[in-house]
Short mmCIF file of C-alpha atoms and ligand atoms in Angstrom, two decimals:
data_model
loop_
_atom_site.label_atom_id
_atom_site.label_comp_id
_atom_site.label_asym_id
_atom_site.label_seq_id
_atom_site.Cartn_x
_atom_site.Cartn_y
_atom_site.Cartn_z
CA MET A 6 0.00 0.00 0.00
CA GLU A 7 2.81 2.39 0.87
CA GLU A 8 4.03 2.36 -2.67
CA ILE A 9 0.67 3.18 -4.18
CA ILE A 10 -0.04 5.90 -1.59
CA GLY A 11 3.31 7.45 -2.46
CA ARG A 12 2.20 7.92 -6.05
CA PHE A 13 -0.35 10.62 -5.13
CA GLN A 14 0.23 14.27 -4.22
CA LEU A 15 -1.00 14.06 -0.64
CA THR A 16 -0.44 16.87 1.85
CA GLY A 17 1.80 15.39 4.54
CA ALA A 18 3.11 11.86 4.94
CA ALA A 19 0.68 8.97 5.29
CA VAL A 20 0.46 7.68 8.86
CA SER A 21 -2.37 5.16 8.48
CA CYS A 22 -4.41 3.36 5.88
CA ARG A 23 -7.41 1.17 6.64
CA ALA A 24 -10.29 -0.45 4.78
CA TYR A 25 -13.28 1.87 4.72
CA GLY A 26 -16.98 2.13 3.88
CA CYS A 27 -19.67 -0.32 2.83
CA GLY A 28 -19.46 -0.24 -0.96
CA HIS A 29 -20.03 -3.56 -2.74
CA ILE A 30 -17.73 -2.90 -5.67
CA ASN A 31 -14.43 -1.09 -5.22
CA ARG A 32 -11.72 -1.59 -2.59
CA THR A 33 -11.85 1.58 -0.50
CA PHE A 34 -9.31 2.80 2.07
CA LEU A 35 -9.10 5.80 4.35
CA VAL A 36 -5.63 7.33 4.46
CA ARG A 37 -4.55 9.82 7.14
CA THR A 38 -1.45 11.98 6.96
CA ASP A 39 0.71 13.67 9.59
CA ALA A 40 -0.63 17.00 8.30
CA GLY A 41 -4.06 16.02 9.62
CA ARG A 42 -5.48 15.39 6.17
CA ARG A 43 -7.72 12.47 5.16
CA TYR A 44 -8.06 10.87 1.77
CA ILE A 45 -10.16 8.13 0.18
CA LEU A 46 -7.95 5.76 -1.77
CA GLN A 47 -9.69 3.31 -4.10
CA ARG A 48 -8.79 0.45 -6.34
CA VAL A 49 -11.30 0.32 -9.18
CA ASN A 50 -12.85 -3.12 -9.59
CA ARG A 51 -11.60 -4.50 -12.89
CA GLN A 52 -14.01 -7.43 -12.92
CA VAL A 53 -16.94 -5.02 -12.76
CA PHE A 54 -15.53 -2.26 -14.93
CA PRO A 55 -13.94 -3.79 -18.02
CA ASP A 56 -12.37 -0.44 -18.94
CA PRO A 57 -11.22 1.18 -15.67
CA VAL A 58 -9.31 3.87 -17.55
CA GLY A 59 -12.56 4.74 -19.34
CA VAL A 60 -14.20 4.96 -15.91
CA MET A 61 -11.58 7.47 -14.84
CA GLU A 62 -12.12 9.52 -18.00
CA ASN A 63 -15.85 9.67 -17.19
CA VAL A 64 -15.26 10.50 -13.54
CA THR A 65 -12.76 13.24 -14.43
CA ALA A 66 -15.13 14.73 -17.01
CA VAL A 67 -18.11 14.72 -14.62
CA ILE A 68 -16.07 16.25 -11.79
CA ALA A 69 -14.81 19.00 -14.13
CA PHE A 70 -18.33 19.69 -15.38
CA LEU A 71 -19.72 19.89 -11.85
CA ALA A 72 -16.84 22.06 -10.63
CA GLU A 73 -17.75 24.56 -13.33
CA LYS A 74 -21.51 24.43 -12.65
CA ALA A 75 -21.48 24.31 -8.89
CA PRO A 76 -18.09 25.40 -7.56
CA GLY A 77 -17.84 24.73 -3.84
CA GLY A 78 -21.20 22.96 -3.92
CA PHE A 79 -21.76 19.72 -5.77
CA GLY A 80 -18.52 20.47 -7.57
CA ARG A 81 -16.54 20.04 -4.36
CA LEU A 82 -15.49 16.44 -5.00
CA ARG A 83 -11.80 16.47 -5.95
CA LEU A 84 -9.52 13.79 -7.28
CA VAL A 85 -5.98 14.02 -5.96
CA PRO A 86 -3.53 13.97 -8.87
CA THR A 87 -0.56 11.65 -8.96
CA ARG A 88 2.95 13.09 -8.79
CA GLU A 89 2.94 13.09 -12.59
CA GLY A 90 -0.34 15.03 -12.61
CA ALA A 91 -2.52 12.11 -13.75
CA PRO A 92 -6.00 11.43 -12.28
CA TYR A 93 -5.14 7.81 -11.44
CA ALA A 94 -2.17 5.52 -10.92
CA LEU A 95 -1.54 2.07 -12.37
CA ASP A 96 0.18 -0.49 -10.16
CA GLY A 97 2.44 -3.34 -11.25
CA ALA A 98 -0.53 -5.65 -11.69
CA GLY A 99 -2.29 -3.19 -13.98
CA GLU A 100 -4.84 -2.16 -11.34
CA VAL A 101 -6.24 1.39 -11.47
CA TRP A 102 -6.00 3.39 -8.24
CA ARG A 103 -7.35 6.84 -7.47
CA ALA A 104 -7.49 9.15 -4.48
CA TYR A 105 -10.16 11.65 -3.48
CA ASP A 106 -9.99 14.39 -0.90
CA TYR A 107 -12.08 13.15 1.99
CA VAL A 108 -15.28 15.23 2.08
CA GLU A 109 -14.72 16.63 5.58
CA GLY A 110 -17.69 17.34 7.79
CA GLY A 111 -19.73 14.89 5.75
CA VAL A 112 -21.57 11.72 6.69
CA CYS A 113 -23.20 9.14 4.50
CA LEU A 114 -26.08 7.00 5.64
CA GLN A 115 -26.08 3.22 5.58
CA ALA A 116 -29.79 3.25 6.47
CA PRO A 117 -32.42 6.00 6.54
CA GLU A 118 -32.43 7.94 9.80
CA SER A 119 -35.10 10.59 9.28
CA LEU A 120 -37.52 11.71 6.61
CA GLU A 121 -35.60 14.94 6.26
CA ASP A 122 -32.37 12.99 5.55
CA LEU A 123 -34.21 11.05 2.88
CA TYR A 124 -35.55 14.24 1.36
CA GLN A 125 -32.02 15.65 1.26
CA CYS A 126 -30.56 12.55 -0.42
CA ALA A 127 -33.24 12.40 -3.10
CA GLU A 128 -33.03 16.14 -3.68
CA ALA A 129 -29.28 15.68 -4.14
CA PHE A 130 -29.70 12.97 -6.78
CA GLY A 131 -32.36 15.08 -8.53
CA ARG A 132 -30.12 18.13 -8.47
CA PHE A 133 -27.18 16.08 -9.70
CA GLN A 134 -29.24 15.08 -12.74
CA SER A 135 -30.35 18.69 -13.31
CA LEU A 136 -26.79 19.96 -13.12
CA LEU A 137 -25.70 17.43 -15.73
CA ALA A 138 -28.69 18.08 -18.02
CA ASP A 139 -26.57 19.87 -20.62
CA MET A 140 -23.56 17.59 -20.44
CA PRO A 141 -23.49 15.82 -23.81
CA ALA A 142 -24.45 12.23 -23.06
CA ALA A 143 -22.41 11.02 -26.03
CA SER A 144 -19.24 12.37 -24.38
CA LEU A 145 -19.56 9.70 -21.70
CA ARG A 146 -18.59 6.08 -22.03
CA GLU A 147 -20.92 3.32 -21.00
CA THR A 148 -18.69 2.14 -18.16
CA ILE A 149 -20.86 -0.97 -17.68
CA PRO A 150 -22.69 -1.75 -20.92
CA GLU A 151 -26.45 -2.35 -20.51
CA PHE A 152 -26.20 -1.49 -16.82
CA HIS A 153 -29.94 -0.92 -16.27
CA ASN A 154 -31.16 -2.82 -19.30
CA THR A 155 -33.46 -5.10 -17.31
CA PRO A 156 -34.16 -7.58 -20.17
CA VAL A 157 -30.40 -8.06 -20.56
CA ARG A 158 -30.18 -8.65 -16.79
CA TYR A 159 -32.85 -11.31 -17.22
CA ALA A 160 -30.97 -12.90 -20.12
CA ARG A 161 -27.90 -13.24 -17.86
CA PHE A 162 -30.11 -14.66 -15.14
CA HIS A 163 -31.41 -17.32 -17.55
CA ALA A 164 -27.84 -18.18 -18.54
CA ALA A 165 -26.79 -18.48 -14.88
CA LEU A 166 -29.80 -20.66 -14.19
CA GLU A 167 -29.00 -22.90 -17.12
CA ALA A 168 -25.33 -23.26 -16.19
CA ASP A 169 -25.95 -23.51 -12.44
CA ILE A 170 -22.20 -23.65 -11.88
CA ALA A 171 -22.46 -23.47 -8.10
CA GLY A 172 -25.23 -26.09 -7.95
CA ARG A 173 -27.54 -23.75 -6.08
CA ALA A 174 -30.56 -23.47 -8.38
CA ALA A 175 -32.46 -26.39 -6.85
CA ASP A 176 -32.66 -24.62 -3.48
CA VAL A 177 -34.03 -21.33 -4.71
CA GLY A 178 -37.10 -22.37 -6.68
CA ALA A 179 -39.40 -19.81 -5.06
CA GLU A 180 -37.04 -16.92 -5.82
CA ILE A 181 -36.57 -18.08 -9.40
CA ALA A 182 -40.33 -18.35 -9.87
CA PHE A 183 -40.86 -14.84 -8.45
CA ALA A 184 -38.39 -13.37 -10.92
CA LEU A 185 -39.69 -15.29 -13.93
CA ALA A 186 -43.30 -14.34 -13.24
CA ARG A 187 -42.35 -10.69 -13.71
CA GLU A 188 -40.04 -10.98 -16.68
CA ARG A 189 -42.33 -9.40 -19.24
CA GLU A 190 -43.26 -6.31 -17.25
CA ALA A 191 -39.64 -5.93 -16.11
CA GLY A 192 -38.80 -4.73 -19.63
CA ALA A 193 -41.26 -1.82 -19.54
CA LEU A 194 -38.75 0.98 -18.93
CA GLN A 195 -36.35 -0.39 -21.50
CA ARG A 196 -39.14 -0.45 -24.10
CA MET A 197 -40.07 3.16 -23.29
CA ARG A 198 -36.41 4.12 -23.58
CA GLN A 199 -36.17 2.48 -26.97
CA ASP A 200 -39.36 3.89 -28.43
CA GLY A 201 -38.53 7.41 -27.24
CA THR A 202 -41.35 7.73 -24.70
CA LEU A 203 -38.72 8.49 -22.08
CA PRO A 204 -35.78 10.84 -22.76
CA VAL A 205 -32.23 9.61 -22.18
CA ARG A 206 -30.33 11.83 -19.77
CA VAL A 207 -27.00 11.75 -17.98
CA THR A 208 -27.87 9.88 -14.80
CA HIS A 209 -25.97 8.58 -11.79
CA ASN A 210 -27.37 5.04 -11.95
CA ASP A 211 -26.32 3.97 -8.43
CA THR A 212 -28.37 6.20 -6.15
CA LYS A 213 -27.99 4.45 -2.82
CA LEU A 214 -28.11 6.69 0.23
CA ASN A 215 -24.46 5.94 0.95
CA ASN A 216 -23.54 7.60 -2.33
CA VAL A 217 -24.53 11.05 -1.00
CA MET A 218 -22.54 13.01 1.57
CA LEU A 219 -24.63 15.03 4.03
CA ASP A 220 -23.29 17.83 6.21
CA GLU A 221 -22.90 16.22 9.63
CA LYS A 222 -24.21 19.35 11.37
CA THR A 223 -26.89 20.82 9.10
CA ARG A 224 -27.70 17.47 7.45
CA ARG A 225 -27.99 19.18 4.09
CA ALA A 226 -26.51 17.41 1.07
CA LEU A 227 -22.89 18.33 0.38
CA CYS A 228 -22.36 16.34 -2.80
CA VAL A 229 -22.96 13.10 -4.62
CA ILE A 230 -20.13 10.54 -4.74
CA ASP A 231 -19.45 7.19 -6.47
CA LEU A 232 -19.46 8.56 -10.02
CA ASP A 233 -18.31 5.32 -11.71
CA THR A 234 -21.69 4.58 -13.24
CA VAL A 235 -22.59 8.09 -14.40
CA MET A 236 -23.70 7.54 -17.98
CA PRO A 237 -26.74 7.89 -20.20
CA GLY A 238 -29.87 6.61 -18.45
CA LEU A 239 -33.41 7.37 -17.33
CA ALA A 240 -34.70 9.57 -14.51
CA ALA A 241 -36.71 6.55 -13.35
CA TYR A 242 -33.48 4.61 -12.72
CA ASP A 243 -32.15 7.22 -10.33
CA PHE A 244 -35.40 7.80 -8.51
CA GLY A 245 -36.15 4.08 -8.49
CA ASP A 246 -32.85 2.96 -7.04
CA CYS A 247 -33.05 5.68 -4.42
CA VAL A 248 -36.46 4.37 -3.30
CA ARG A 249 -35.26 0.77 -3.42
CA PHE A 250 -32.70 1.51 -0.75
CA GLY A 251 -34.09 4.56 1.04
CA ALA A 252 -37.76 3.62 1.46
CA ALA A 253 -37.02 0.03 2.52
CA THR A 254 -38.01 -0.96 6.05
CA ALA A 255 -35.04 -3.32 6.41
CA ALA A 256 -31.43 -3.59 5.37
CA GLU A 257 -30.64 -4.86 1.89
CA ASP A 258 -29.25 -8.12 3.32
CA GLU A 259 -31.71 -8.63 6.20
CA PRO A 260 -32.14 -12.42 6.62
CA ASP A 261 -35.68 -12.06 7.99
CA THR A 262 -37.68 -11.00 4.96
CA GLU A 263 -40.72 -10.40 7.15
CA LYS A 264 -39.05 -7.16 8.14
CA MET A 265 -38.85 -5.92 4.58
CA GLY A 266 -41.41 -3.65 2.98
CA LEU A 267 -42.01 -0.22 1.49
CA ASP A 268 -42.33 2.71 3.88
CA LEU A 269 -44.79 5.08 2.21
CA ALA A 270 -43.79 8.09 4.30
CA ALA A 271 -40.21 7.53 3.19
CA PHE A 272 -41.39 7.15 -0.40
CA GLU A 273 -43.16 10.49 -0.17
CA ALA A 274 -40.09 12.25 1.27
CA LEU A 275 -37.94 10.81 -1.53
CA ALA A 276 -40.43 11.76 -4.22
CA ARG A 277 -40.71 15.29 -2.86
CA GLY A 278 -36.93 15.58 -2.75
CA PHE A 279 -36.29 14.16 -6.20
CA LEU A 280 -38.98 16.30 -7.89
CA THR A 281 -37.68 19.40 -6.12
CA GLY A 282 -34.11 18.70 -7.21
CA CYS A 283 -35.10 17.83 -10.75
CA PRO A 284 -38.08 20.00 -11.68
CA ALA A 285 -37.80 19.73 -15.46
CA LEU A 286 -39.06 16.17 -15.87
CA THR A 287 -41.51 15.41 -18.66
CA GLU A 288 -45.00 14.18 -17.89
CA ALA A 289 -44.03 10.66 -18.99
CA GLU A 290 -40.98 10.72 -16.74
CA ARG A 291 -43.01 11.79 -13.71
CA ARG A 292 -45.59 9.13 -14.39
CA THR A 293 -42.98 6.36 -14.56
CA LEU A 294 -41.15 7.19 -11.31
CA PRO A 295 -43.06 4.65 -9.14
CA LEU A 296 -42.59 2.05 -11.86
CA GLY A 297 -38.88 2.84 -11.70
CA ALA A 298 -38.91 2.03 -7.98
CA LYS A 299 -40.41 -1.37 -8.59
CA LEU A 300 -38.31 -2.27 -11.62
CA MET A 301 -35.01 -1.15 -10.08
CA THR A 302 -35.86 -3.26 -7.03
CA LEU A 303 -36.78 -6.27 -9.16
CA GLU A 304 -33.69 -5.81 -11.33
CA CYS A 305 -31.44 -5.59 -8.30
CA GLY A 306 -33.02 -8.75 -6.90
CA VAL A 307 -32.40 -10.53 -10.21
CA ARG A 308 -28.78 -9.35 -10.15
CA PHE A 309 -28.26 -10.60 -6.58
CA LEU A 310 -29.89 -13.94 -7.43
CA THR A 311 -27.78 -14.28 -10.59
CA ASP A 312 -24.64 -13.62 -8.56
CA TYR A 313 -25.74 -16.18 -5.98
CA LEU A 314 -26.23 -18.74 -8.75
CA GLU A 315 -22.82 -17.90 -10.17
CA GLY A 316 -21.08 -18.40 -6.84
CA ASP A 317 -20.84 -14.77 -5.57
CA ARG A 318 -18.43 -13.33 -8.07
CA TYR A 319 -19.71 -9.77 -8.50
CA PHE A 320 -21.00 -8.24 -5.25
CA ALA A 321 -18.75 -8.29 -2.20
CA VAL A 322 -20.08 -10.84 0.31
CA HIS A 323 -19.11 -11.06 3.96
CA ARG A 324 -20.96 -14.27 4.83
CA PRO A 325 -22.42 -17.30 3.02
CA GLY A 326 -25.91 -16.77 1.69
CA GLN A 327 -25.66 -12.98 1.75
CA ASN A 328 -26.50 -12.56 -1.92
CA LEU A 329 -29.50 -14.84 -1.52
CA ASP A 330 -30.69 -12.80 1.45
CA ARG A 331 -30.25 -9.68 -0.66
CA ALA A 332 -32.27 -11.20 -3.51
CA ARG A 333 -35.03 -12.23 -1.12
CA THR A 334 -35.34 -8.79 0.48
CA GLN A 335 -35.51 -7.18 -2.95
CA PHE A 336 -38.28 -9.52 -4.09
CA LYS A 337 -40.21 -8.96 -0.87
CA LEU A 338 -39.87 -5.22 -1.35
CA ALA A 339 -40.94 -5.43 -5.00
CA ALA A 340 -44.01 -7.44 -3.93
CA ASP A 341 -44.88 -4.80 -1.35
CA MET A 342 -44.51 -2.12 -4.03
CA GLU A 343 -47.01 -4.06 -6.13
CA ALA A 344 -49.42 -4.08 -3.20
CA LYS A 345 -48.86 -0.35 -2.64
CA ARG A 346 -49.02 0.71 -6.26
CA ASP A 347 -52.16 2.80 -5.85
CA ALA A 348 -50.83 4.38 -2.67
CA MET A 349 -47.65 5.42 -4.48
CA ALA A 350 -49.68 6.85 -7.36
CA ALA A 351 -51.85 8.80 -4.90
CA ILE A 352 -48.74 10.32 -3.33
CA MET A 353 -47.45 11.36 -6.75
CA ASP A 354 -50.82 12.97 -7.53
CA ARG A 355 -50.84 14.79 -4.23
CA LEU A 356 -47.35 16.15 -4.85
CA GLU A 357 -48.37 17.26 -8.32
CA ARG A 358 -51.42 19.11 -6.98
CA ALA A 359 -49.21 20.77 -4.39
CA GLY A 360 -47.00 22.02 -7.25
CA THR A 361 -43.95 19.91 -6.36
P1 ADP B 404 -18.34 1.62 -4.09
O1 ADP B 404 -18.47 1.74 -5.58
O2 ADP B 404 -17.61 0.41 -3.68
O3 ADP B 404 -19.67 1.78 -3.44
P2 ADP B 404 -17.79 4.37 -3.20
O4 ADP B 404 -17.09 5.32 -4.13
O5 ADP B 404 -19.23 4.56 -3.00
O6 ADP B 404 -17.42 2.87 -3.65
O7 ADP B 404 -17.03 4.49 -1.80
C1 ADP B 404 -17.36 3.65 -0.71
C2 ADP B 404 -17.62 4.49 0.54
O8 ADP B 404 -16.47 5.29 0.85
C3 ADP B 404 -18.75 5.49 0.40
O9 ADP B 404 -20.02 4.91 0.64
C4 ADP B 404 -18.37 6.53 1.46
O10 ADP B 404 -18.69 6.07 2.76
C5 ADP B 404 -16.85 6.55 1.37
N1 ADP B 404 -16.37 7.63 0.47
C6 ADP B 404 -16.12 7.54 -0.86
N2 ADP B 404 -15.65 8.71 -1.35
C7 ADP B 404 -15.58 9.56 -0.30
C8 ADP B 404 -15.13 10.92 -0.14
N3 ADP B 404 -14.63 11.63 -1.16
N4 ADP B 404 -15.19 11.48 1.11
C9 ADP B 404 -15.67 10.77 2.16
N5 ADP B 404 -16.09 9.49 2.08
C10 ADP B 404 -16.05 8.88 0.87
C1 GN1 B 405 -23.49 -1.73 -6.03
O1 GN1 B 405 -21.06 0.31 -5.61
P1 GN1 B 405 -22.26 0.28 -4.71
O2 GN1 B 405 -22.10 -0.56 -3.51
O3 GN1 B 405 -22.68 1.72 -4.43
C2 GN1 B 405 -23.88 -1.79 -7.50
C3 GN1 B 405 -25.29 -1.21 -7.69
C4 GN1 B 405 -26.28 -1.99 -6.84
C5 GN1 B 405 -25.82 -1.93 -5.40
C6 GN1 B 405 -26.69 -2.78 -4.53
C7 GN1 B 405 -21.37 -0.76 -10.10
O4 GN1 B 405 -23.44 -0.37 -5.61
O5 GN1 B 405 -25.66 -1.31 -9.05
O6 GN1 B 405 -27.56 -1.44 -6.95
O7 GN1 B 405 -24.45 -2.41 -5.25
N1 GN1 B 405 -22.90 -1.05 -8.28
C8 GN1 B 405 -22.40 -1.58 -9.41
O8 GN1 B 405 -26.44 -2.45 -3.19
O9 GN1 B 405 -22.74 -2.68 -9.85
MG1 MG B 406 -20.96 3.41 -3.35
#
């Protein structure tokens, strides 16, 4: 680690480096220096991102765009250059490393704590999308091709089921049946993307609460982080994934699925926040936000189940069965969203009448 830390222009000499955060994808470390500075050091996951250098080009471009649009605000995220002035360093094994200034005074939530926090997080993701509205989508690479193409996610699920390399399919019949029963409707957003009903925008695509930094004192959003998946997408993806995580009554990997469901008050706070941050949505986009919540939840469940069937190769797992627990909570949540479809629609109508 010392060698890789030494490649970046840190202020002071590094005195400690430890694993940090709860991300499922990259290897993240917190580095402290004798000058009292903190940095986030990350190794970009090459299995997940086939072109990590392309990821860094995207991240650099988005940071530069935001710095121009919202200096000191959402543009505060800063990559620390290497001693040669590059935005990332390559190690001997060809791994891509980067360092960010730690966003001081910020906290990120692993679970919702208050409705106001939820409002702030959703407003942040909405504002993020608004700020990037005039960034040419074609200038960004697709860092993970077909990332939220749900039918493609299903195709990979079918392939995993067929191959059953870990011999696990026989034990998860109920989960498989749940996913298959919803395959046709799961493609609804993708169809509306293809036929032009929904506009393609620059979106974040991974809008978990722990990808927003809130001011630890005022609890207002400081900035959005985890920019690896910023690429062309739909508003419904960002709102949907935010609801999937933020309006859930249990943790993503809760083993007791009875605890999992949709919290409608949380849904309302998130919807109010997102619409406030992103006021220029089309009528079709607004209408499809609750559908986004359900489909992003279903898609995520299918991804967790696929990874379980493939022997846990994609998402970081810390115990056996964790991906299966994750898949089960997502399916339980999606089922509760089906039951609460009218209630979600009523909330959207109420917000519309209130001019949100
Ligand atoms: P992953 O793709 O694995 O989720 P993230 O970029 O989200 O990686 O980083 C993982 C965690 O590290 C975040 O959830 C957050 O807690 C912390 N983190 C990342 N970047 C920063 C930053 N610039 N300042 C403070 N904390 C950060
Ligand atoms: C991953 O990187 P992280 O932990 O913020 C994943 C998301 C999933 C999420 C599920 C690049 O997000 O797509 O929704 O886990 N990111 C990638 O918790 O696959
Ligand atoms: Mg993250």
